[in-house]
mmCIF file with all atom_site columns, C-alpha atoms in Angstrom:
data_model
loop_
_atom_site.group_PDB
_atom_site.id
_atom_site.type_symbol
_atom_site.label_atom_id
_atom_site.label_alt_id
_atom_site.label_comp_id
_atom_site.label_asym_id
_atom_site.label_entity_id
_atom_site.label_seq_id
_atom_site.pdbx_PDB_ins_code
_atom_site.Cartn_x
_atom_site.Cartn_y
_atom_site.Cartn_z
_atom_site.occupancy
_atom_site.B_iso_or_equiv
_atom_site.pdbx_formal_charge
_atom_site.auth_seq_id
_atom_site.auth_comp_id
_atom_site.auth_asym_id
_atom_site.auth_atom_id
_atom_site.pdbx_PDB_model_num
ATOM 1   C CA . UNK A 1 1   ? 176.142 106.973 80.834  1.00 45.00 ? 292 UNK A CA 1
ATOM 2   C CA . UNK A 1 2   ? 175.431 106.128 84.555  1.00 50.00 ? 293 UNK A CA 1
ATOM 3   C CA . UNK A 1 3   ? 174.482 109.653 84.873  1.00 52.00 ? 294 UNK A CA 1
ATOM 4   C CA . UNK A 1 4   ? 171.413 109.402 82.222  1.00 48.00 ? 295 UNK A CA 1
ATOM 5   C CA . UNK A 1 5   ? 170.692 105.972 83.626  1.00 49.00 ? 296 UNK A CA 1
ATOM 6   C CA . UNK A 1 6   ? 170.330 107.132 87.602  1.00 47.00 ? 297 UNK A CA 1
ATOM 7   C CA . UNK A 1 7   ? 168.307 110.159 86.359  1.00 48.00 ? 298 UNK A CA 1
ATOM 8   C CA . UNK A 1 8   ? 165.663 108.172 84.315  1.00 48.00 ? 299 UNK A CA 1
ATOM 9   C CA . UNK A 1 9   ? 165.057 105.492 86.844  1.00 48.00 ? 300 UNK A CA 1
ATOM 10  C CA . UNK A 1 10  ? 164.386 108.325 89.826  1.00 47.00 ? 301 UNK A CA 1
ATOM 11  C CA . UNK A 1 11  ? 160.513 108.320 90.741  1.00 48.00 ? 302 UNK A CA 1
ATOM 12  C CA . UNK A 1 12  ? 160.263 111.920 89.906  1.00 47.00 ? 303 UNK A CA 1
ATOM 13  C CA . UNK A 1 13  ? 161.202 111.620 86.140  1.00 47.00 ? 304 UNK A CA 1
ATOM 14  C CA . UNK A 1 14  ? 159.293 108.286 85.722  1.00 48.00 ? 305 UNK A CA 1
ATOM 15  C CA . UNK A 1 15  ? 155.381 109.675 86.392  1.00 48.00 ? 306 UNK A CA 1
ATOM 16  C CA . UNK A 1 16  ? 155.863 107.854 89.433  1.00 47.00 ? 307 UNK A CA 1
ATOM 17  C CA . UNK A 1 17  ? 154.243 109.585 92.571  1.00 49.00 ? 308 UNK A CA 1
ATOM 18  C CA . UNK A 1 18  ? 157.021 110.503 95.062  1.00 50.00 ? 309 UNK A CA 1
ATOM 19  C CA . UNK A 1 19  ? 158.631 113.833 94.425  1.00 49.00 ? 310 UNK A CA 1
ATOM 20  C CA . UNK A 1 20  ? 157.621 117.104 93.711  1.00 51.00 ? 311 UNK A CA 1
ATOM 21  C CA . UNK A 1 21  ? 156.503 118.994 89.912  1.00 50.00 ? 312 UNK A CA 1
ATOM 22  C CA . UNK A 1 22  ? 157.010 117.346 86.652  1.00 48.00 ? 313 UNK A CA 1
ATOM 23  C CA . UNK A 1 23  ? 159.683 116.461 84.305  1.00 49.00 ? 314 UNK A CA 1
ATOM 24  C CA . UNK A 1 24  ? 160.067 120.124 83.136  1.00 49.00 ? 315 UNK A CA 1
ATOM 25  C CA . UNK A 1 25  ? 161.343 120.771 79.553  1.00 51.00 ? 316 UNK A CA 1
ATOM 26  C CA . UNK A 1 26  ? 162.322 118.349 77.366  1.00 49.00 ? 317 UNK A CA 1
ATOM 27  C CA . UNK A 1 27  ? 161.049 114.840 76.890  1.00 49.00 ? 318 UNK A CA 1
ATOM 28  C CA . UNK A 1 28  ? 161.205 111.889 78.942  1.00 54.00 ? 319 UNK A CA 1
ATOM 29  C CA . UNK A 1 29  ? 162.242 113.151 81.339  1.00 52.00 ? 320 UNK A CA 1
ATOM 30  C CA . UNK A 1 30  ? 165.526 114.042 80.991  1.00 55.00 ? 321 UNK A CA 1
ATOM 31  C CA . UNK A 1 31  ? 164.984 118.038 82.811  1.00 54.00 ? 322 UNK A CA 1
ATOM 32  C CA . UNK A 1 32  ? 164.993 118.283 86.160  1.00 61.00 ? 323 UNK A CA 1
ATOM 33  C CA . UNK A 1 33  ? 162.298 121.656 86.164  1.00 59.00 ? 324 UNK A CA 1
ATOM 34  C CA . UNK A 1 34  ? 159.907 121.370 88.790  1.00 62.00 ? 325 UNK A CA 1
ATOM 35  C CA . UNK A 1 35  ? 156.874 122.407 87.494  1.00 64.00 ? 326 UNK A CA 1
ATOM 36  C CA . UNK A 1 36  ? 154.020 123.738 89.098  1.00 68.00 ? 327 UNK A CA 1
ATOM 37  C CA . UNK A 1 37  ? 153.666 122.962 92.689  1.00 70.00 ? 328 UNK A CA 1
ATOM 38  C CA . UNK A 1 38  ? 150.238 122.988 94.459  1.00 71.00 ? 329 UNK A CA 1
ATOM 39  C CA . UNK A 1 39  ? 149.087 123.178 98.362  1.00 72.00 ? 330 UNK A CA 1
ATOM 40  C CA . UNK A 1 40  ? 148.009 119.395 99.154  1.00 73.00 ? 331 UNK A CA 1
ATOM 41  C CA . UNK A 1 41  ? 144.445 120.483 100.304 1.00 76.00 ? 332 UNK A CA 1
ATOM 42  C CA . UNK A 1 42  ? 143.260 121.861 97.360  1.00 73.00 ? 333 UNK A CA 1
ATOM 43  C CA . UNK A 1 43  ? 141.845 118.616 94.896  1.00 70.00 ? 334 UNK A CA 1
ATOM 44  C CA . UNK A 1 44  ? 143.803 118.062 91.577  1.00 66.00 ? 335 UNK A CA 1
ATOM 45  C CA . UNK A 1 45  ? 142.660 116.930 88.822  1.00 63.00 ? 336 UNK A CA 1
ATOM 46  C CA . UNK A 1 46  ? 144.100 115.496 85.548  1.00 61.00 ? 337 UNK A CA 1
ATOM 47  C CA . UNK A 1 47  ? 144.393 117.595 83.058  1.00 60.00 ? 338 UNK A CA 1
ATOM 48  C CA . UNK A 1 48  ? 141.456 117.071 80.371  1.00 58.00 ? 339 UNK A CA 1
ATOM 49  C CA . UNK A 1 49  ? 139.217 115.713 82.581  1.00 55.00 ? 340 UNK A CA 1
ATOM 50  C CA . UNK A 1 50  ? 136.374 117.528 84.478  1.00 55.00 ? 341 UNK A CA 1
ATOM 51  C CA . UNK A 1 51  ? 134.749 115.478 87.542  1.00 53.00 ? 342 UNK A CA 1
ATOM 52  C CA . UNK A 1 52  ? 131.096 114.898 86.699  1.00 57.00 ? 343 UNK A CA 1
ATOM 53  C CA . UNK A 1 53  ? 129.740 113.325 90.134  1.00 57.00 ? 344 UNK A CA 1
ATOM 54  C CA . UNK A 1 54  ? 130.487 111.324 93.149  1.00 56.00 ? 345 UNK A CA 1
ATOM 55  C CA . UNK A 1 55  ? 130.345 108.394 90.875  1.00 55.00 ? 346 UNK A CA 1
ATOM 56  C CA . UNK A 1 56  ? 129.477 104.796 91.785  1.00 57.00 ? 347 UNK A CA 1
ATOM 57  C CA . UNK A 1 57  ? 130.596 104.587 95.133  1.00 56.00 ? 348 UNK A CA 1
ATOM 58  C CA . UNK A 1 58  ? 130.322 107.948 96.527  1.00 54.00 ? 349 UNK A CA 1
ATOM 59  C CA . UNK A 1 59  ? 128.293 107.745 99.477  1.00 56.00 ? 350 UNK A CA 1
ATOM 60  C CA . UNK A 1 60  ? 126.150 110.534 101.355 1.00 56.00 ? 351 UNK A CA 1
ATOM 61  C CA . UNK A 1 61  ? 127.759 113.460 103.062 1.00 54.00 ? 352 UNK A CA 1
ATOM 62  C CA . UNK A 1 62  ? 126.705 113.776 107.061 1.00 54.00 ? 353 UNK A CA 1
ATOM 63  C CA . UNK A 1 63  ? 126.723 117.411 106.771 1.00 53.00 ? 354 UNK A CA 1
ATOM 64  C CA . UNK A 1 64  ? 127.284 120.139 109.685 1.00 55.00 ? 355 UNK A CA 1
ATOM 65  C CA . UNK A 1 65  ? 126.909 118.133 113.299 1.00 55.00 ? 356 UNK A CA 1
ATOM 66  C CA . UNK A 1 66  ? 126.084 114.878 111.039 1.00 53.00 ? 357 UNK A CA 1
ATOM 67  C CA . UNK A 1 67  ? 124.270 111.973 111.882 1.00 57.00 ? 358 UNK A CA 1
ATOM 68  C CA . UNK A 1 68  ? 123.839 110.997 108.183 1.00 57.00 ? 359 UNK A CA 1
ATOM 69  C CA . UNK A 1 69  ? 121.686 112.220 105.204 1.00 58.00 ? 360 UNK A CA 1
ATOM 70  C CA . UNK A 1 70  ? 121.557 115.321 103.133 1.00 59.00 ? 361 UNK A CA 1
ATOM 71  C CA . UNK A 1 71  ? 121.692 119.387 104.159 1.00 58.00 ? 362 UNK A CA 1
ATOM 72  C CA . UNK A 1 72  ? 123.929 121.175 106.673 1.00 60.00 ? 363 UNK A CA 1
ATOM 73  C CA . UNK A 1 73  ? 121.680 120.327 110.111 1.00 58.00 ? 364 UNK A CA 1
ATOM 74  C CA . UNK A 1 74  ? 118.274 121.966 108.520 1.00 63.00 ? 365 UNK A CA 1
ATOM 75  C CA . UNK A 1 75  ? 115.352 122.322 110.088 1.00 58.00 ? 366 UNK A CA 1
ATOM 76  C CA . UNK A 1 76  ? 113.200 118.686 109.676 1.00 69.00 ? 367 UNK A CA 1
ATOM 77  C CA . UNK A 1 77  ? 109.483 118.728 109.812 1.00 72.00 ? 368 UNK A CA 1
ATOM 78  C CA . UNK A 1 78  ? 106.585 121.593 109.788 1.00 73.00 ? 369 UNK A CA 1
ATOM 79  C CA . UNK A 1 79  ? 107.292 125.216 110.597 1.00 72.00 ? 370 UNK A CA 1
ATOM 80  C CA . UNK A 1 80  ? 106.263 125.888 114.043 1.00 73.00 ? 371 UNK A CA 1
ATOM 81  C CA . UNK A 1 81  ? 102.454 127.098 114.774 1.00 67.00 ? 372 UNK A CA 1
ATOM 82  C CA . UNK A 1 82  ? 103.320 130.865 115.133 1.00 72.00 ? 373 UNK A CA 1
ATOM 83  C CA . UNK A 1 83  ? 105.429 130.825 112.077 1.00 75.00 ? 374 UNK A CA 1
ATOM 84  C CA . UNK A 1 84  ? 104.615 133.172 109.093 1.00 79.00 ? 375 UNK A CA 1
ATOM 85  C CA . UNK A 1 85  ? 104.876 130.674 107.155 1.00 75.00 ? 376 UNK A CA 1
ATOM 86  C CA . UNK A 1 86  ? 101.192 129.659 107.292 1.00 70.00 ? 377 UNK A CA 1
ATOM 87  C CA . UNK A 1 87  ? 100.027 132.756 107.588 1.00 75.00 ? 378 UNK A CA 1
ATOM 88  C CA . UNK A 1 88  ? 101.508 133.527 103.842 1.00 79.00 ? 379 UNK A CA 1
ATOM 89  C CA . UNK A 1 89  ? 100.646 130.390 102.664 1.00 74.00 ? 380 UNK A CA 1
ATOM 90  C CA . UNK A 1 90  ? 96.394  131.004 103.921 1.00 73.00 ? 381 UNK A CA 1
ATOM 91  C CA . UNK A 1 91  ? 96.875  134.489 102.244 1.00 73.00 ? 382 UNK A CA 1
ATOM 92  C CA . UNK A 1 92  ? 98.389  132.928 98.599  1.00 75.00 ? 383 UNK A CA 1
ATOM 93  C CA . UNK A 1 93  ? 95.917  130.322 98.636  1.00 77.00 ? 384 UNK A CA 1
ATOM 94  C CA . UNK A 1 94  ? 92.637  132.934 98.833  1.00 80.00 ? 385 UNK A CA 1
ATOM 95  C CA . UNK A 1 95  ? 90.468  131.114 101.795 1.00 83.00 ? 386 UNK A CA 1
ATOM 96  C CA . UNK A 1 96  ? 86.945  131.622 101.850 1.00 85.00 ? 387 UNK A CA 1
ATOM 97  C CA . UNK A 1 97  ? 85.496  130.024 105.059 1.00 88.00 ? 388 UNK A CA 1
ATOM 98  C CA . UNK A 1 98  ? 82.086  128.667 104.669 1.00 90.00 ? 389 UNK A CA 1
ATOM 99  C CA . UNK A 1 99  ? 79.454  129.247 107.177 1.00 91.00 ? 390 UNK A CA 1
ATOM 100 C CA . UNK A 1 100 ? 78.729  126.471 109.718 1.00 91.00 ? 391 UNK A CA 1
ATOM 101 C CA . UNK A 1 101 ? 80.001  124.018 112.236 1.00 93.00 ? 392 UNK A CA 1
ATOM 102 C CA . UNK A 1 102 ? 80.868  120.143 111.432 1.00 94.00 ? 393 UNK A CA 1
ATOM 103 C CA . UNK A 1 103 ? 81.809  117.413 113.411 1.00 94.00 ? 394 UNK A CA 1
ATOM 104 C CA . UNK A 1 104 ? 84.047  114.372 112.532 1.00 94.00 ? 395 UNK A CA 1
ATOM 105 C CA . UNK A 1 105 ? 87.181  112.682 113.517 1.00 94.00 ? 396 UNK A CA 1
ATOM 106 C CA . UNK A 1 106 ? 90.612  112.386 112.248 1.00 93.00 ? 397 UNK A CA 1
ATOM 107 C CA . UNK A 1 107 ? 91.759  109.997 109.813 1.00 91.00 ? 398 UNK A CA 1
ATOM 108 C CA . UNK A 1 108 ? 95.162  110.454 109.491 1.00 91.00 ? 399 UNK A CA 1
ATOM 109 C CA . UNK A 1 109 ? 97.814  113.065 110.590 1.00 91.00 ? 400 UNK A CA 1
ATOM 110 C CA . UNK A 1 110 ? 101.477 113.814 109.025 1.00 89.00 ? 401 UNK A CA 1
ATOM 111 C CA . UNK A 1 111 ? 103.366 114.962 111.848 1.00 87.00 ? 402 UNK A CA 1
ATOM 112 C CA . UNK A 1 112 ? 106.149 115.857 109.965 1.00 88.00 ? 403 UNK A CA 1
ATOM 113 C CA . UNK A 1 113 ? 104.920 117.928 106.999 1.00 88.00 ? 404 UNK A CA 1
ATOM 114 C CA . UNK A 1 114 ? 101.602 119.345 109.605 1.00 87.00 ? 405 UNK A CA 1
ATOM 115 C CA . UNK A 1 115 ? 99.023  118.095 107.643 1.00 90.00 ? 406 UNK A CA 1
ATOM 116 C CA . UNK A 1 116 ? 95.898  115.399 107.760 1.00 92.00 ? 407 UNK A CA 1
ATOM 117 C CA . UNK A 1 117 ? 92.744  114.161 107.146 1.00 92.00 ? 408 UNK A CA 1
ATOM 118 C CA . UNK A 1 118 ? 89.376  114.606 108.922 1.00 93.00 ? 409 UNK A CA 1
ATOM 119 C CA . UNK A 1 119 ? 85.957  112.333 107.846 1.00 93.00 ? 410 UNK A CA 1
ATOM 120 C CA . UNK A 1 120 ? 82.915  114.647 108.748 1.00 93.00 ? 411 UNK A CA 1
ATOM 121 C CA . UNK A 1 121 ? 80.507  112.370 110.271 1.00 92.00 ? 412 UNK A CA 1
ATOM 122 C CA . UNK A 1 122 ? 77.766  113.535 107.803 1.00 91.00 ? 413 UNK A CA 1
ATOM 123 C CA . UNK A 1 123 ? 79.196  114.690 104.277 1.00 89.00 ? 414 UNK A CA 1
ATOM 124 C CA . UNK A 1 124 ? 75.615  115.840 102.831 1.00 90.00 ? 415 UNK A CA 1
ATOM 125 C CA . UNK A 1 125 ? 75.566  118.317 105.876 1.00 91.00 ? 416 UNK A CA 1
ATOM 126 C CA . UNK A 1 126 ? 78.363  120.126 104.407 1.00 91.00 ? 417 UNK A CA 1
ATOM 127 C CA . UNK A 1 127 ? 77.359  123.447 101.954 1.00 91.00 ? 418 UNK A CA 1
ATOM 128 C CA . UNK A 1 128 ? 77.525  123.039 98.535  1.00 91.00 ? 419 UNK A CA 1
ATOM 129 C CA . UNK A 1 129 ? 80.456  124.755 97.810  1.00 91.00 ? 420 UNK A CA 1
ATOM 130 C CA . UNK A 1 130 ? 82.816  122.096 99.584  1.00 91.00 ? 421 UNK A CA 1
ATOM 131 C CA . UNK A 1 131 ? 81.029  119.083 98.412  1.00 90.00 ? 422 UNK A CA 1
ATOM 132 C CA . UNK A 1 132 ? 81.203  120.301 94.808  1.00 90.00 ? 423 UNK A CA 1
ATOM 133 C CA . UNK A 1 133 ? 84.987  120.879 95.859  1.00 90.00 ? 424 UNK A CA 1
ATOM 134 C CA . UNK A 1 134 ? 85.367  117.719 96.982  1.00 89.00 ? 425 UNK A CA 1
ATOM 135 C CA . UNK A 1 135 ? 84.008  116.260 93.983  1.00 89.00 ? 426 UNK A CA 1
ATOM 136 C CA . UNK A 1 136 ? 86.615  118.354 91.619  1.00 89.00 ? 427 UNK A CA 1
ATOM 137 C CA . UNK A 1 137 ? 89.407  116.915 93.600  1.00 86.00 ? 428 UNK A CA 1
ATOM 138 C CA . UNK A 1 138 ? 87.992  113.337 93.520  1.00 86.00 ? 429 UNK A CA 1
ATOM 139 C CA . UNK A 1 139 ? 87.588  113.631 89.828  1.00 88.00 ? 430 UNK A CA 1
ATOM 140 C CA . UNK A 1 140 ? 91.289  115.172 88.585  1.00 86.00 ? 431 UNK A CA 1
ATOM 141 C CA . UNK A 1 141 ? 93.092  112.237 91.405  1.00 83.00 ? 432 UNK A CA 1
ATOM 142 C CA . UNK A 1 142 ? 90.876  109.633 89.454  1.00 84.00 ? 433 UNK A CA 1
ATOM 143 C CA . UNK A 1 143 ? 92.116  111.326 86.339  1.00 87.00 ? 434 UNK A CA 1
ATOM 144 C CA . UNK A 1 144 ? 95.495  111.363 87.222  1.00 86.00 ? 435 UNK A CA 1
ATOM 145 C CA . UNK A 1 145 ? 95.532  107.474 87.957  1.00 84.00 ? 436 UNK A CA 1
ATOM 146 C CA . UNK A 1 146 ? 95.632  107.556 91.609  1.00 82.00 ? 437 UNK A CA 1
ATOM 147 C CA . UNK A 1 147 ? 93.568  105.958 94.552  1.00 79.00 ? 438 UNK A CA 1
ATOM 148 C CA . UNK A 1 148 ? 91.168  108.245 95.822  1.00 71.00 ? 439 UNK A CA 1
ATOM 149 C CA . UNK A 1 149 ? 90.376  106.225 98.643  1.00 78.00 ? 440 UNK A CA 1
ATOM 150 C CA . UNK A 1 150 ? 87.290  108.183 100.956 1.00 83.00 ? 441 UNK A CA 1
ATOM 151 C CA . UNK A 1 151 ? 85.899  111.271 98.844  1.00 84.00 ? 442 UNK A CA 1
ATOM 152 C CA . UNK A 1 152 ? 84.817  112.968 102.320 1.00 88.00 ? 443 UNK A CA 1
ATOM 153 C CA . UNK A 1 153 ? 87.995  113.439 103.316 1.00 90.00 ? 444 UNK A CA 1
ATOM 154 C CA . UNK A 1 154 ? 88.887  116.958 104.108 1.00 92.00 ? 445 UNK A CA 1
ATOM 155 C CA . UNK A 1 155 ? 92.733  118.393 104.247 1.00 90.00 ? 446 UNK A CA 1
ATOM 156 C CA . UNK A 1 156 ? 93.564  120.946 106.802 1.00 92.00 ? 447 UNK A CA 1
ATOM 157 C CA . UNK A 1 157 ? 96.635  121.606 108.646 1.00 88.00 ? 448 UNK A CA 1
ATOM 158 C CA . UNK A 1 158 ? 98.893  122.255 111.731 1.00 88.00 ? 449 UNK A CA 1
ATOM 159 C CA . UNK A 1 159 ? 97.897  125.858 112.688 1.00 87.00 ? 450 UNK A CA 1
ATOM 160 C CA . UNK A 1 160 ? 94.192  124.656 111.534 1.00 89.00 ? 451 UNK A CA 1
ATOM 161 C CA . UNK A 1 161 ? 94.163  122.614 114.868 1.00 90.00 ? 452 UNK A CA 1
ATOM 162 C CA . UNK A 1 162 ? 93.581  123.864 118.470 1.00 89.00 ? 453 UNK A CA 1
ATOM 163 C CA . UNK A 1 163 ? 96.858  123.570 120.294 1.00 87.00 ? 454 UNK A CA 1
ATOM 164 C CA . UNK A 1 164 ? 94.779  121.704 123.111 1.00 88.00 ? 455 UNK A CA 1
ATOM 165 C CA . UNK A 1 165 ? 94.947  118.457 120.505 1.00 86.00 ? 456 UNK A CA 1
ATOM 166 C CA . UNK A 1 166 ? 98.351  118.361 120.399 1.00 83.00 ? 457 UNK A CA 1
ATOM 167 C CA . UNK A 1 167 ? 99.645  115.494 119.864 1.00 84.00 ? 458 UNK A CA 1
ATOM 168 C CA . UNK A 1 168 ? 97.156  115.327 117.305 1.00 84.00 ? 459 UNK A CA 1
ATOM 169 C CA . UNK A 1 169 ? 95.542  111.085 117.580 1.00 87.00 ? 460 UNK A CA 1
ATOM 170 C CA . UNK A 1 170 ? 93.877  109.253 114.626 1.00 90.00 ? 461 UNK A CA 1
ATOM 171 C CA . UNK A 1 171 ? 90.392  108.713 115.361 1.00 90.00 ? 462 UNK A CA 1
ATOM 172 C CA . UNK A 1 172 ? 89.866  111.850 117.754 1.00 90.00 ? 463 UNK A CA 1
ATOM 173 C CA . UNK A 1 173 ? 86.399  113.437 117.800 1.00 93.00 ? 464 UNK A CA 1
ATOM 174 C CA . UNK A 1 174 ? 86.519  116.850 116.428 1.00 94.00 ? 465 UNK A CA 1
ATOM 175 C CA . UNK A 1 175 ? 84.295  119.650 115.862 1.00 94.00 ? 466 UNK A CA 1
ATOM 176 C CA . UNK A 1 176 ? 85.741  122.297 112.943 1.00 94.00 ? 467 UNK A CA 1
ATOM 177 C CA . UNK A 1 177 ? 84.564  124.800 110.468 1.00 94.00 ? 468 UNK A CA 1
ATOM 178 C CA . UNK A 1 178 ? 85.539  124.647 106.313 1.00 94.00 ? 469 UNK A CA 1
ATOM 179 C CA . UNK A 1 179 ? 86.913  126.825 104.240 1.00 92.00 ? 470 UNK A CA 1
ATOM 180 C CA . UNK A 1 180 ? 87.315  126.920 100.132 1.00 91.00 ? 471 UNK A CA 1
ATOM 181 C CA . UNK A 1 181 ? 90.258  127.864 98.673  1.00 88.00 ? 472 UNK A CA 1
ATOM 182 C CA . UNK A 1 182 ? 92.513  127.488 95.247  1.00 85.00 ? 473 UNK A CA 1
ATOM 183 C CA . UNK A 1 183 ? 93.042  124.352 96.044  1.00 85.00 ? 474 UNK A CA 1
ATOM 184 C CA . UNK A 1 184 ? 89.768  122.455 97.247  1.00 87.00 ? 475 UNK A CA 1
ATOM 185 C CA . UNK A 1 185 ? 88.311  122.005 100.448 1.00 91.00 ? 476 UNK A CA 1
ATOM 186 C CA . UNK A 1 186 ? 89.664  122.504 103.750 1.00 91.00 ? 477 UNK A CA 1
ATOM 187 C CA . UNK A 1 187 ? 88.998  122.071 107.664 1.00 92.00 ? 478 UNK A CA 1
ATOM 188 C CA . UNK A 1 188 ? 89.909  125.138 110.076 1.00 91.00 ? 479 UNK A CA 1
ATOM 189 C CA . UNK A 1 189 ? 89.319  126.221 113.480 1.00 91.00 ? 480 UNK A CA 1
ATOM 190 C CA . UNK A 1 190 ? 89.565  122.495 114.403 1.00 92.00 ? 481 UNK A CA 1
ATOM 191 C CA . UNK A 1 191 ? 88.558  121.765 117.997 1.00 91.00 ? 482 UNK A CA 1
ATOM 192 C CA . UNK A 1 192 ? 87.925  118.692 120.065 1.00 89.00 ? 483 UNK A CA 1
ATOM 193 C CA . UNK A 1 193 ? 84.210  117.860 120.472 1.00 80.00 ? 484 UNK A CA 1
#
């Protein structure tokens, strides 16, 4: 009697969460198998149930040499000017530069994605081909619900730029050539004036 008594109150036997395996054959308990036993670092799981997520607390990982925030230390910000990357990306996009030379300054400048805005100092001087650009990409933001802000804007990007400019300023004077492409108008071989 004391012997059935000691073996069902142990932790082991009980579900409780010192000792090692399970009950073993038999019910409640009463075996003393132990069951499959697994290395502590690898994650368990009860049986049945599959994790789904990090759930409502789980917080974001810092990664390889982590100060926070998602990927394993990746590179942040635009590939470097003598990257391929821009070269394949001016090859996919099927450039045509236009004939002439503008002048203008910059409106704005993304430092980390390499990209901005330049406002030519005389829109109508620019050929037809860019201004009826221009006026396609005016038209499908306006369709699409969003601000369109200056219509004389013109993109163009890091490797676009003289590396004399560097760091690039908002409201530089520039002088540059433009280019059509897939996907509008664009401002290359972009020099201070």
């Amino acid at each position: 009697w004391l012997k059935g008594a000691v073996a069902a109150s142990s932790p082991s036997t009980m579900g409780g969460t010192k000792g090692k395996g399970s009950a073993g054959k038999g019910s409640a308990g009463k075996g003393k198998g132990k069951g499959k036993v697994t290395a502590p670092w690898i994650k368990q799981s009860a049986p049945g149930w599959v994790s789904t997520g990090k759930g409502k607390k789980g917080g974001k990982s810092s990664g390889k040499g982590g100060k926070g925030g998602k990927g394993k230390g990746k590179f942040r910000g635009a590939a470097p000017l003598n990257s391929q990357f821009w070269v394949k990306k001016a090859e996919s996009e099927n450039r045509s530069e236009l004939p002439g030379s503008f002048t203008g300054t910059v409106s704005s400048y993304n430092f980390k994605f390499g990209w901005g805005f330049i406002l030519p100092d005389d829109p109508k001087s620019l050929p037809k081909q860019a201004k009826a650009k221009l006026a396609e990409a005016r038209d499908e933001a306006a369709a699409a619900g969003k601000d369109v802000g200056d219509e004389n804007l013109i993109y163009f990007r890091k490797p676009d730029v003289d590396k004399e400019l560097f760091p690039l300023q908002k409201e530089t004077a520039v002088t540059f050539s433009v280019y059509v492409d897939d996907k509008g108008t664009g401002a290359c071989n972009i020099t201070s004036s």
